[in-house]
Short mmCIF file of C-alpha atoms in Angstrom, two decimals:
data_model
loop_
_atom_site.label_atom_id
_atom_site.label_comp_id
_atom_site.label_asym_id
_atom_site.label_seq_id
_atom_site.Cartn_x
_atom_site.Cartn_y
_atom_site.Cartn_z
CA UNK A 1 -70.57 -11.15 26.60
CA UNK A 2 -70.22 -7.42 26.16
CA UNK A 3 -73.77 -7.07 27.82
CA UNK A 4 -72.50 -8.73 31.06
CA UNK A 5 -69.65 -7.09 31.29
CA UNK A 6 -71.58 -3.59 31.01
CA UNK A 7 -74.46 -4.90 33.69
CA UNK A 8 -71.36 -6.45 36.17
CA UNK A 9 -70.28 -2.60 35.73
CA UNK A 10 -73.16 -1.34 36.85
CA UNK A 11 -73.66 -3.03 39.79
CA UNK A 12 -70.03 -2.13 41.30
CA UNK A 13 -66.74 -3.31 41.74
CA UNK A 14 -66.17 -6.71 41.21
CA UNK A 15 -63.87 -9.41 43.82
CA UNK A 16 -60.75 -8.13 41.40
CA UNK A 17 -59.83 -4.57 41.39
CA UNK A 18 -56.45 -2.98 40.16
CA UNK A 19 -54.60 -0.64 41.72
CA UNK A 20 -53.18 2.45 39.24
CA UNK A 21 -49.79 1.24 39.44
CA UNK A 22 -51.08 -2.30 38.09
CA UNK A 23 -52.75 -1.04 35.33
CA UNK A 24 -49.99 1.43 34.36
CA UNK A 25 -47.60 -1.23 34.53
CA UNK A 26 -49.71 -3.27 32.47
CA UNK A 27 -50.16 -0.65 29.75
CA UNK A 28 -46.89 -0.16 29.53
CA UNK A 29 -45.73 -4.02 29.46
CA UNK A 30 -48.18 -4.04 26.36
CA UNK A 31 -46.76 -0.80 24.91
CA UNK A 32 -43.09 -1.23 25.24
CA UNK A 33 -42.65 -4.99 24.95
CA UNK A 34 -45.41 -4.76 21.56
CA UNK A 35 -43.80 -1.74 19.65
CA UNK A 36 -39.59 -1.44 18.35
CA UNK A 37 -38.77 1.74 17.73
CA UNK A 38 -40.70 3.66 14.72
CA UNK A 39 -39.70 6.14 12.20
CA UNK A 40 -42.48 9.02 12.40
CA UNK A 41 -43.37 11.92 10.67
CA UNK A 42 -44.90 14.62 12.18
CA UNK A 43 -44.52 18.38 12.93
CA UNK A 44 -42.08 19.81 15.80
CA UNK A 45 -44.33 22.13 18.29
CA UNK A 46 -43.48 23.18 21.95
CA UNK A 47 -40.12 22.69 21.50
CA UNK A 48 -38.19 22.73 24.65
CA UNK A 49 -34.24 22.39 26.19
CA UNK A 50 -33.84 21.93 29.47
CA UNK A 51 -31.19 24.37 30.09
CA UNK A 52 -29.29 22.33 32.70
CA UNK A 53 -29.67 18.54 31.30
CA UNK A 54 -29.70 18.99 27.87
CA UNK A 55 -32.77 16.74 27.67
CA UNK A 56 -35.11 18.18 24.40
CA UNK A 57 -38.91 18.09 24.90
CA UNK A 58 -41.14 18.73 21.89
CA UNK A 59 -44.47 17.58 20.94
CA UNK A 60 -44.95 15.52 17.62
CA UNK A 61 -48.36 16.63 15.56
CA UNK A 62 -50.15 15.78 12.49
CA UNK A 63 -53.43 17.24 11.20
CA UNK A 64 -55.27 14.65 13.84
CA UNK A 65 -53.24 13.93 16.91
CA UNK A 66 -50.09 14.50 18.77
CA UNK A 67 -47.68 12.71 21.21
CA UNK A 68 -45.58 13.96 23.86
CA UNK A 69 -41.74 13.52 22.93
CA UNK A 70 -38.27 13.38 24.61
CA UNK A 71 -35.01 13.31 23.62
CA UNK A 72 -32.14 12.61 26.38
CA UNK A 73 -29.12 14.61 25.98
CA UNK A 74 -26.70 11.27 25.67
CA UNK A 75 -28.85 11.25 22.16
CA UNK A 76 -28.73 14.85 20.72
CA UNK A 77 -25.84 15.20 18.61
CA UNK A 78 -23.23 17.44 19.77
CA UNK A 79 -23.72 21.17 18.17
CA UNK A 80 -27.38 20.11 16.76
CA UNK A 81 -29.45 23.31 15.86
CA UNK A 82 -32.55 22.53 17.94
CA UNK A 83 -35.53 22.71 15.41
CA UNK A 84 -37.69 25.07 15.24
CA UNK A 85 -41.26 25.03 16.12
CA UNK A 86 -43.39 23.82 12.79
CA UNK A 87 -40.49 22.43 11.69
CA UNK A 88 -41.53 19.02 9.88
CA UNK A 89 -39.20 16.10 10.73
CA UNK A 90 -38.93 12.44 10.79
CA UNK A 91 -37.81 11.03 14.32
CA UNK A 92 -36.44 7.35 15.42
CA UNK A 93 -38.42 6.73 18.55
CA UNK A 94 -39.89 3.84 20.59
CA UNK A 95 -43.32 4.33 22.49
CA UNK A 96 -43.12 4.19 26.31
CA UNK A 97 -45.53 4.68 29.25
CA UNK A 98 -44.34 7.45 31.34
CA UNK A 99 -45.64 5.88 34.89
CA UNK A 100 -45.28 8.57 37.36
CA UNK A 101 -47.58 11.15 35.08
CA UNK A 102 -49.44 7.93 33.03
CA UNK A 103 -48.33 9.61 30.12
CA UNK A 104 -47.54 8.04 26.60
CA UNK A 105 -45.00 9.34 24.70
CA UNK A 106 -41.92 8.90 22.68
CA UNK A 107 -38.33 8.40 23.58
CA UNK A 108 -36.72 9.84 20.61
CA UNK A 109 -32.86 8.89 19.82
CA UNK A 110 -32.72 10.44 16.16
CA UNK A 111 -34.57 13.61 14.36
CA UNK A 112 -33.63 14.64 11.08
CA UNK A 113 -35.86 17.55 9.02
CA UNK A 114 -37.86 16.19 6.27
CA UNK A 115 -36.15 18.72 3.81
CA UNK A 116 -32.64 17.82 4.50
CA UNK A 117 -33.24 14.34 3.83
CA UNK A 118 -35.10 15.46 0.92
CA UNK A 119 -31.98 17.39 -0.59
CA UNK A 120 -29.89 14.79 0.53
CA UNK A 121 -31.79 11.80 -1.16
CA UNK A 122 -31.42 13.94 -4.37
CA UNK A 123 -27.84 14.24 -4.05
CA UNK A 124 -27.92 10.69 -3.96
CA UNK A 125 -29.64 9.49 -6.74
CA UNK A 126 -27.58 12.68 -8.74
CA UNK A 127 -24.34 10.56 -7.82
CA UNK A 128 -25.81 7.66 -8.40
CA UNK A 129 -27.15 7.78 -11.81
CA UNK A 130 -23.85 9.57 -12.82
CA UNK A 131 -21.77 6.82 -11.29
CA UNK A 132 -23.99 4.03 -13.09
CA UNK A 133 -24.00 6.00 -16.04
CA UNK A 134 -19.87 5.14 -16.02
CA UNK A 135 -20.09 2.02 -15.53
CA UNK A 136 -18.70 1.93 -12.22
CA UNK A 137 -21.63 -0.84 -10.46
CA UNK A 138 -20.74 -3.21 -13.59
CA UNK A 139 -20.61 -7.07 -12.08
CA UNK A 140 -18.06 -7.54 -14.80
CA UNK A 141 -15.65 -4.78 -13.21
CA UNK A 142 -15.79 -6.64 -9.94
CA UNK A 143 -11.66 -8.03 -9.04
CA UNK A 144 -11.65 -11.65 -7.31
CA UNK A 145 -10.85 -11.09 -3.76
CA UNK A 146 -6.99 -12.95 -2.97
CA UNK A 147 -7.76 -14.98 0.28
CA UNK A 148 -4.49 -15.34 0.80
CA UNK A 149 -3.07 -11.64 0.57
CA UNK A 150 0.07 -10.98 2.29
CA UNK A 151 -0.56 -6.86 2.56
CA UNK A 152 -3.76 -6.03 3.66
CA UNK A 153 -4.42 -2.14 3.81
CA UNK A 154 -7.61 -0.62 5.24
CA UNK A 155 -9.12 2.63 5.32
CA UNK A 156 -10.55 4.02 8.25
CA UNK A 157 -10.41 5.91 11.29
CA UNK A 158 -7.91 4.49 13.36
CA UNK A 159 -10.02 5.41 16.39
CA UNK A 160 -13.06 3.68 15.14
CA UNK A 161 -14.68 0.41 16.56
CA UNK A 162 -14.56 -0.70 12.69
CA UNK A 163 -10.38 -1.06 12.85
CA UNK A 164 -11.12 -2.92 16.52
CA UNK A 165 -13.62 -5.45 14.64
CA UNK A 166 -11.42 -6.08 11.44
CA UNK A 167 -8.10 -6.44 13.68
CA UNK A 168 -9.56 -9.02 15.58
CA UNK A 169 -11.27 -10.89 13.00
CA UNK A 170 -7.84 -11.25 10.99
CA UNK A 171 -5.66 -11.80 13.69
CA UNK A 172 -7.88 -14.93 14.45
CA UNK A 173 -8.21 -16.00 10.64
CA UNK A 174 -4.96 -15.09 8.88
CA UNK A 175 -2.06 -13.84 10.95
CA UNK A 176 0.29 -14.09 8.35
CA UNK A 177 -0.78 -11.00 6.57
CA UNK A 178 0.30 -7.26 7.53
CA UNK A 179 -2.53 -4.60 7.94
CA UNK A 180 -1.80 -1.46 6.83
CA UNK A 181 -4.02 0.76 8.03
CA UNK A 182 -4.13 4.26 6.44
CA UNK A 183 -6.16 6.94 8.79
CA UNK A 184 -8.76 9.32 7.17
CA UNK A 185 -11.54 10.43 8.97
CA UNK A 186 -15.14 9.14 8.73
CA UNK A 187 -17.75 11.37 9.18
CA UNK A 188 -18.02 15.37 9.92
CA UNK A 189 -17.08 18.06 7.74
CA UNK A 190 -13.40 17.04 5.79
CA UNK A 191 -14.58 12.90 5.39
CA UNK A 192 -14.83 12.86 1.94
CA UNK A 193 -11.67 14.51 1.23
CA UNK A 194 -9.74 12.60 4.17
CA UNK A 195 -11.08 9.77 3.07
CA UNK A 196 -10.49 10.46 -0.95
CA UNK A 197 -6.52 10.70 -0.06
CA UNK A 198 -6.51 8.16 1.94
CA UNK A 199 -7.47 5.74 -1.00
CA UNK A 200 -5.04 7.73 -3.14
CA UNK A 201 -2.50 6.98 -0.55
CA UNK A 202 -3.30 3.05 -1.19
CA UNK A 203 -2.21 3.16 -4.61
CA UNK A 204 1.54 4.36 -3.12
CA UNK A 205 1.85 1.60 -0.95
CA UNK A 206 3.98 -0.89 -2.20
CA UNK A 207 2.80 -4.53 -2.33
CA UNK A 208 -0.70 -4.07 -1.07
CA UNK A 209 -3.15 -6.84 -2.57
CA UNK A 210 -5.79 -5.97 -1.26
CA UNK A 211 -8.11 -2.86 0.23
CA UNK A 212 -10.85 -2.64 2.95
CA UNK A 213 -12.65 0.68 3.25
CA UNK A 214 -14.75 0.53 6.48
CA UNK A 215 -16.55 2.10 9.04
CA UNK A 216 -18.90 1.22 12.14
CA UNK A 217 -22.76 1.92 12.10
CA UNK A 218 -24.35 5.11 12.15
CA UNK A 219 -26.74 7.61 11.13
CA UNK A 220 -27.51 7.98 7.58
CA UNK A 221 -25.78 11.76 7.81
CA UNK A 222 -22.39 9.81 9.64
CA UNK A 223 -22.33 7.72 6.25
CA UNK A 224 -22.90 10.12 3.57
CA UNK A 225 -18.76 10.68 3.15
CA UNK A 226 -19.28 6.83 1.81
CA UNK A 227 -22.25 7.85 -0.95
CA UNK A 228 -20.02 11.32 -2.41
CA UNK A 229 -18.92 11.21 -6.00
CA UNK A 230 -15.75 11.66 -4.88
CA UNK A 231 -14.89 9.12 -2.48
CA UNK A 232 -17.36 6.32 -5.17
CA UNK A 233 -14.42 7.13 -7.90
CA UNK A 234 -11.34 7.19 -5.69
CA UNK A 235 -12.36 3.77 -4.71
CA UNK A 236 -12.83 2.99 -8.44
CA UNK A 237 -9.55 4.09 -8.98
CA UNK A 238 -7.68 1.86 -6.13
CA UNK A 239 -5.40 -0.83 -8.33
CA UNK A 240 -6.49 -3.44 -5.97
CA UNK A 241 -9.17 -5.69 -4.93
CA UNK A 242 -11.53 -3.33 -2.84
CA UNK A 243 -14.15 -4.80 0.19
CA UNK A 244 -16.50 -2.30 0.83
CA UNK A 245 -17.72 -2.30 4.68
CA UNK A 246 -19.73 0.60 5.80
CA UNK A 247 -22.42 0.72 8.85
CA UNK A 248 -24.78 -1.87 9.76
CA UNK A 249 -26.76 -5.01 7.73
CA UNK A 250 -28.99 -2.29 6.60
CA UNK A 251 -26.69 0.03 5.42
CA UNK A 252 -25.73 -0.12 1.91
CA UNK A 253 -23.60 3.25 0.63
CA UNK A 254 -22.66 3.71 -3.49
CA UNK A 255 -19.59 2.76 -1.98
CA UNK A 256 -20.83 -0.97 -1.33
CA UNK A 257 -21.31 -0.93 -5.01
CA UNK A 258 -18.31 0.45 -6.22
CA UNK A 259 -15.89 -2.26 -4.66
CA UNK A 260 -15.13 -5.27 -5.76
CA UNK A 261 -17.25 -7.25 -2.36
CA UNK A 262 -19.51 -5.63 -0.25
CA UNK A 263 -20.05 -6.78 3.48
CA UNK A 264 -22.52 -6.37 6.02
CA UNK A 265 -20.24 -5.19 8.51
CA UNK A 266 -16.30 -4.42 9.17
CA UNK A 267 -16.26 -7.79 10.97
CA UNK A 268 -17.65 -9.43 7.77
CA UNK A 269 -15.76 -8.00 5.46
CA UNK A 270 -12.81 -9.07 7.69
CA UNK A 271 -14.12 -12.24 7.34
CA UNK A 272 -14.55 -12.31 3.53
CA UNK A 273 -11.04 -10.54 3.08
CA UNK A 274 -9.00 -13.29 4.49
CA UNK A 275 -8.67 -17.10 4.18
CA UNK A 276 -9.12 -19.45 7.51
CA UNK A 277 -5.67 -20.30 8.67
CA UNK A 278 -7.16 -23.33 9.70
CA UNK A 279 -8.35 -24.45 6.47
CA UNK A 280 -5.22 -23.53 4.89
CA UNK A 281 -3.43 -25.75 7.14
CA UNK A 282 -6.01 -28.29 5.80
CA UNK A 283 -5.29 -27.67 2.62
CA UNK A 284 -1.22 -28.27 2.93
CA UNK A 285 -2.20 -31.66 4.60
CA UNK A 286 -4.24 -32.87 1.64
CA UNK A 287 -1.01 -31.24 -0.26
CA UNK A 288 1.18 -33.43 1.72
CA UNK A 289 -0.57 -36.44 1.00
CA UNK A 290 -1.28 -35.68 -2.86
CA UNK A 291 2.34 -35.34 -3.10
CA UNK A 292 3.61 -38.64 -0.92
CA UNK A 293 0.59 -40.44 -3.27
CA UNK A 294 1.97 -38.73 -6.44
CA UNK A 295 5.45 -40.18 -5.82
CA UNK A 296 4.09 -43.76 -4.38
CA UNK A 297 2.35 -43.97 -7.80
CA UNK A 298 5.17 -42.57 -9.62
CA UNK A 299 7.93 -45.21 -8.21
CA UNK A 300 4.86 -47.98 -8.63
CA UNK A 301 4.93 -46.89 -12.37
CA UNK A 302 8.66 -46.91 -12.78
CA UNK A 303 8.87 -50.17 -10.83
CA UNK A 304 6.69 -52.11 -13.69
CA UNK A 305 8.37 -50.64 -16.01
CA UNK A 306 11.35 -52.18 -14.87
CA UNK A 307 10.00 -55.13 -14.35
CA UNK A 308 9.15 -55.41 -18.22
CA UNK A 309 12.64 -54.24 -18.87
CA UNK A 310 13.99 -57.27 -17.37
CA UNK A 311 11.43 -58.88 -18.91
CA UNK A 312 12.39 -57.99 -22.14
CA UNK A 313 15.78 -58.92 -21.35
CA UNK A 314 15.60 -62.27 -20.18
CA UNK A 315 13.35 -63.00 -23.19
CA UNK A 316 16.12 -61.90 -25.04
CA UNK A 317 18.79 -64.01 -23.93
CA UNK A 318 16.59 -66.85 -23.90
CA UNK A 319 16.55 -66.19 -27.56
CA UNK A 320 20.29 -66.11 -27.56
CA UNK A 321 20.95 -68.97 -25.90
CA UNK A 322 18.72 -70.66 -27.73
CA UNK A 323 20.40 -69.89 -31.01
CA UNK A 324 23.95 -71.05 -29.26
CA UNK A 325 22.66 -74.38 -28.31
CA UNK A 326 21.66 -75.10 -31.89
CA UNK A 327 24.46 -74.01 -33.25
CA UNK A 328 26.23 -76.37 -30.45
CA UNK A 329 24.38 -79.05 -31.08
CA UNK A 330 24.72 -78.73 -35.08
CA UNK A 331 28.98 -78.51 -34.06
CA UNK A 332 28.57 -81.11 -31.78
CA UNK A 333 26.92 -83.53 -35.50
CA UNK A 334 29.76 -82.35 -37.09
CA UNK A 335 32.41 -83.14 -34.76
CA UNK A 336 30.48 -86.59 -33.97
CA UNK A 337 30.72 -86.92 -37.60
CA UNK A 338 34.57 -86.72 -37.76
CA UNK A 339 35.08 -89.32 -35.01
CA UNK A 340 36.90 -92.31 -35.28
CA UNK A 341 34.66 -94.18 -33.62
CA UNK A 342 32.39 -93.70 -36.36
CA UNK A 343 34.12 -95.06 -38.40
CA UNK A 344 34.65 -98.23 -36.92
CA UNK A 345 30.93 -98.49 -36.50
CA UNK A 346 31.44 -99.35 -40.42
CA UNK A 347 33.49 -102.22 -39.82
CA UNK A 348 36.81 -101.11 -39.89
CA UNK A 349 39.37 -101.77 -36.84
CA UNK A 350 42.70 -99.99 -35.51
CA UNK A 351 45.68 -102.14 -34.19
CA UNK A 352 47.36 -100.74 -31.54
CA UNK A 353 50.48 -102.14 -29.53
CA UNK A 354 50.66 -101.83 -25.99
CA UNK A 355 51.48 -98.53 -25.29
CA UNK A 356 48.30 -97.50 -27.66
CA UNK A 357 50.68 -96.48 -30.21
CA UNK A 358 48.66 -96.84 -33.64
CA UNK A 359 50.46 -99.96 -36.04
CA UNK A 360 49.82 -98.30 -39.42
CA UNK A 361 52.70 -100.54 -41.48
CA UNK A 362 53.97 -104.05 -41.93
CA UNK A 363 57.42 -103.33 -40.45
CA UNK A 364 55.02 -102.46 -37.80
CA UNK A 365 54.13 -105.82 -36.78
CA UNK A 366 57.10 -108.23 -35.64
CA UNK A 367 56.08 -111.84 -36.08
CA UNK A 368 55.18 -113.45 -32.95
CA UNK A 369 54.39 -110.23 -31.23
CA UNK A 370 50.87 -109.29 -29.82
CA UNK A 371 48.89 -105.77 -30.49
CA UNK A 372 44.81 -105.05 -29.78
CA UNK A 373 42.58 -104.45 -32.09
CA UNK A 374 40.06 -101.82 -31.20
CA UNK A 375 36.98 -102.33 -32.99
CA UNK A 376 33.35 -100.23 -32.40
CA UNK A 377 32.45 -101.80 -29.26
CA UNK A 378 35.98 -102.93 -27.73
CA UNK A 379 39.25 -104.20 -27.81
CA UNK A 380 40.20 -107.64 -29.39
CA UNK A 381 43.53 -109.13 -28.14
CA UNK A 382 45.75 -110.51 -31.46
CA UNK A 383 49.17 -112.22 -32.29
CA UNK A 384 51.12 -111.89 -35.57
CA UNK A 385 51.56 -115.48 -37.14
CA UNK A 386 55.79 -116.05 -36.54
CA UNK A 387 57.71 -116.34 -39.28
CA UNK B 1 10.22 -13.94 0.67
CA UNK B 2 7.72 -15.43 -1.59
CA UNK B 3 4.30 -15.15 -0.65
CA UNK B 4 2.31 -18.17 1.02
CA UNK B 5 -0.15 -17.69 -1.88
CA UNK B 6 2.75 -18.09 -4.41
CA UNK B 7 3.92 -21.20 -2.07
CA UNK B 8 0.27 -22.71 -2.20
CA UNK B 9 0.03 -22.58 -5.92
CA UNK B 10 3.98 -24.01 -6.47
CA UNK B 11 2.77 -26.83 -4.65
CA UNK B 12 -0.51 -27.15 -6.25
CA UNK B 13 1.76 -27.20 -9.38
CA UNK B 14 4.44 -29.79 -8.05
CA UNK B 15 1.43 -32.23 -7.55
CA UNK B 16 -0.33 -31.99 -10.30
CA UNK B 17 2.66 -32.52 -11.96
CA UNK B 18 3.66 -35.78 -9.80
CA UNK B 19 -0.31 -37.26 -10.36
CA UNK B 20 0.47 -36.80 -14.24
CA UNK B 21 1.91 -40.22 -15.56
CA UNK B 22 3.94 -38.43 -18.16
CA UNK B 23 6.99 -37.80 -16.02
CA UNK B 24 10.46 -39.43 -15.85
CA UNK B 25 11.36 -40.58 -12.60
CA UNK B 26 14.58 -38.68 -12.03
CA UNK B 27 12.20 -35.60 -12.37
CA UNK B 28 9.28 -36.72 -10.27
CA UNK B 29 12.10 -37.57 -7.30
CA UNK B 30 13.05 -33.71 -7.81
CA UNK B 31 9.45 -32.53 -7.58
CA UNK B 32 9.18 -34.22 -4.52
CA UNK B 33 11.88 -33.29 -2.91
CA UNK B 34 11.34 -29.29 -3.99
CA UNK B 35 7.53 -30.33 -2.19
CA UNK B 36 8.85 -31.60 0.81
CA UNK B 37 10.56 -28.57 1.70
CA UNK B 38 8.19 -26.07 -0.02
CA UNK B 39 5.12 -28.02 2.76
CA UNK B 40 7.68 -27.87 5.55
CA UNK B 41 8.29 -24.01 4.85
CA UNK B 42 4.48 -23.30 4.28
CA UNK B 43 3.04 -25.07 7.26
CA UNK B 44 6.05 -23.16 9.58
CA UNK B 45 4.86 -19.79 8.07
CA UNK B 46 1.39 -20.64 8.72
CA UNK B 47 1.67 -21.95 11.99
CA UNK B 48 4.36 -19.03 13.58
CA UNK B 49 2.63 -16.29 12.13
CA UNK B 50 1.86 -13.21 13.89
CA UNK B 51 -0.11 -10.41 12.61
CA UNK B 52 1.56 -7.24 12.01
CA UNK B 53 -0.36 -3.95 12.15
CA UNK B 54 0.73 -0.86 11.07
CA UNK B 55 -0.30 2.50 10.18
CA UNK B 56 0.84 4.65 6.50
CA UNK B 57 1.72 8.00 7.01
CA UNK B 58 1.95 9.99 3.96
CA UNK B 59 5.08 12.04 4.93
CA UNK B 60 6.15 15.89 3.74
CA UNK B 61 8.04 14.75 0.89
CA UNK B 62 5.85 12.09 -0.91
CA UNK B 63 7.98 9.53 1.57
CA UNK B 64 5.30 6.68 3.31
CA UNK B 65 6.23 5.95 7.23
CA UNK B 66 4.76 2.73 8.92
CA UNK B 67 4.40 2.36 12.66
CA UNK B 68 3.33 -0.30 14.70
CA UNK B 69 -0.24 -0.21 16.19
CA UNK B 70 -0.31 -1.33 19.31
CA UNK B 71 -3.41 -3.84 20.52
#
C-alpha cells in the first residue's frame, strides 16, 4: 500500500488534486472540530500588544517546540499586567488553523502564571486543613434544607447573572416565599470582606429560614473570595440552613463544603432550596382526601357503634318484657284461681233471680217463684216448690 | 400569618389524627371542620402567590431597609 502510493507519487499528479484552500480547510476541520480547548504549560516568549486592538500575541515554548498564540482583547482581563517574556504560565486555549498564513496556533481565552497558582493552591490547602481541622466539613453539622421556607435570603451581587438564575427558578417553583437578597460583591479586591458582612447581615434579618450564597461561573481567581477563611466561617456561623452555589459543575469552593447543600449552579441550588408548588398542591389534594376518608371512616365507626347500642337495647327490653309477661301470666293463675267459675267447675251452682241478683238465703226464695241456676257450663232455669 | 409549612404539618396532624380509631366523634367532626378550612386557606395561598423580592440594606444605625427589586 505505502509502496504504491510512493511510486503513484513519482510518476505525477494523479486525476484528484487539491487546491491550498481545500487542504487548509481540511486541516483545520480535523484540528478544530478534534481538539476542546486545552490547559498548557509552557513558557511566554515574544510577547506582544497590539497597541490599538488590545489583541496579545506571544509564543508558547517548552524545551522541544513552540506554538504561535493569541489572545483577543474581549478575553484579557481588564488591568492584566501583560507577562513578561520567560514568564512560565498555564493558558486555556483551543488549537485553530490560521487559513490566510496556514498557520497553527492557539486562541488563548485565559493565562494565569504558574507561581501564582502555586501560592494560591497553598493558600488553599492552608485554609483548608485549618477549616477541617474545626470540624467545619462534618456531614453531621449539615442543617436539613426547609422546602417550604417562607424567607428566603441570598447573598450575592445583585448585578450578577447568579440573582437572574435563582429569581427565576423560584418564582416558577415557590412563589410564596420572599427573597431577600443582601448585596456584597463577588470577586475583585473587597469580596471577602463584602461578602463576610453580608452573611453577618443574614443573621439580623428577622425570620429568614433559609440562606443561598451564590455566584455565576468564572475563573478560578473570580472565585477565590468563596475559598478565604473568612468568608468559610462566616458561613459557618449563619443560624440558618445554608445552600452553597458558586461557579460552574466543576467548580467546587471550601464554601460548597461549609454549607449545609452544595449545588452545581445558582439555578440548582434554586432548585434544591425550594419545594415545587406544583407538588405541594399535590400534596393538599391527597390531604383533602385523607381527611374526607378519615371522617367517612370515622362516622362508619360511630355508625356501628350505634348500631350495637340499639342492639344492646332492644336485647334489653326483650329481657324486660319478657320478665313482665311471666309475671302476667303467673297474675293472670292467680286471678284464674280466684274465679268463680272455678269453683263451679267443682260442682257447686249459684241461684240467681232475674235481674242476676245472687239468692244467698231462704227468705230469698218465695215459693212458686222462678230463679236460674248458673252452673260451670250454663244456666239452668228452676221453680221453688209452692207452699 | 402562619407559615404554609406550619399549615402543611397542622394538617398532616389533623389527619393522622382522623385515620386513628381512638377518637370520639364530637372531636373527629371538629378536626374536620378545622381541616376544611385550614386546605381551603393553604391551597388559596398556594395558588395566589406572588413572589416578593427584596433587597437588605444594613442602614447607619444598625436599622435593616428592604426595597423591592424590580424584574
Amino acid at each position: 500500500m505505502a509502496l504504491s502510493f510512493q511510486l503513484g507519487n513519482t510518476f505525477g499528479p494523479t486525476d484528484e488534486v487539491w487546491s491550498v484552500s481545500r487542504l487548509t480547510h481540511m486541516v483545520k476541520r480535523l484540528v478544530e472540530g478534534e481538539m476542546m480547548p486545552l490547559w498548557i504549560r509552557g513558557e511566554v516568549v515574544q510577547f506582544k500588544a497590539w497597541p490599538g486592538s488590545g489583541h496579545w500575541y506571544f509564543n508558547l515554548r517548552d524545551r522541544n517546540c513552540q506554538v504561535r498564540c493569541c489572545m483577543w482583547s474581549r478575553d484579557v482581563p481588564r488591568r492584566a499586567t501583560p507577562p513578561k517574556d520567560g514568564t512560565e504560565v498555564f493558558v486555556l486555549g483551543q488549537p485553530v488553523i490560521y487559513e490566510a498564513k496556514g498557520e497553527f496556533q492557539l486562541k488563548v481565552t485565559r493565562i494565569i502564571p504558574t507561581a501564582e497558582v502555586g501560592a494560591a493552591q497553598q493558600e488553599l490547602e492552608r485554609v483548608r486543613v485549618l477549616l477541617q481541622q474545626d470540624g467545619l466539613f462534618d456531614v453531621a453539622r449539615k442543617r436539613p434544607i426547609p422546602k417550604l421556607a417562607s424567607t428566603v435570603a441570598v447573598v450575592t451581587s445583585v448585578a450578577g447573572a447568579a440573582l437572574h438564575d435563582i429569581i427565576t427558578v423560584v418564582r416558577t417553583r415557590w412563589p410564596c416565599c420572599r427573597l431577600l437578597v443582601v448585596n456584597a460583591r463577588v470577586q475583585g479586591d473587597g469580596a471577602s470582606a463584602a461578602l463576610v458582612s453580608a452573611l453577618r447581615l443574614v443573621n439580623r434579618i428577622p425570620d429568614v429560614e433559609l440562606c443561598i450564597l451564590g455566584r455565576g461561573g468564572g475563573g478560578r481567581e473570580d472565585l477565590a473570595a468563596f475559598n478565604t477563611e473568612a468568608v468559610c466561617r462566616a458561613l459557618a456561623a449563619v443560624g440558618v440552613p445554608t445552600i452553597s452555589a458558586v461557579g460552574h459543575e466543576t467548580d467546587i469552593s471550601l464554601t460548597d463544603l461549609v454549607a449545609d447543600l452544595r449545588a452545581a449552579t445558582p439555578s440548582a441550588a434554586a432548585e434544591q432550596a425550594v419545594a415545587d408548588r406544583r407538588e405541594v398542591l399535590r400534596q393538599v389534594a391527597d390531604l383533602a382526601a385523607r381527611l374526607a376518608h378519615g371522617l367517612a371512616s370515622r362516622s362508619r365507626l360511630a355508625d356501628e357503634r350505634l348500631a350495637r347500642t340499639a342492639d344492646r337495647l332492644h336485647a334489653g327490653m326483650d329481657a324486660a318484657l319478657q320478665r313482665e309477661r311471666h309475671r302476667l301470666d303467673r297474675l293472670g293463675a292467680q286471678l284464674d284461681a280466684l274465679s268463680p267459675l272455678r269453683v263451679l267447675d267443682r260442682g257447686y251452682a249459684v241461684p240467681r233471680d232475674a235481674d242476676g241478683r245472687v239468692l244467698k238465703r231462704v227468705a230469698d226464695f218465695a215459693p212458686g217463684s222462678s230463679f236460674h241456676l248458673r252452673v260451670a257450663d250454663g244456666d239452668v232455669p228452676a221453680r221453688v216448690e209452692p207452699a | 400569618m402562619t407559615s404554609i409549612a406550619d399549615e402543611l404539618a397542622r394538617l398532616e396532624e389533623i389527619v393522622r389524627k382522623l385515620e386513628a380509631d381512638d377518637i370520639e366523634l364530637d372531636a373527629a367532626l371538629a378536626l374536620f371542620e378545622e381541616g376544611v378550612a385550614r386546605l381551603r386557606v393553604a391551597r388559596e395561598r398556594l395558588v395566589a402567590a406572588e413572589l416578593k423580592v427584596q433587597v437588605v440594606l444594613d442602614q447607619a444605625g444598625g436599622d435593616l431597609r428592604y426595597t423591592d427589586l424590580d424584574g
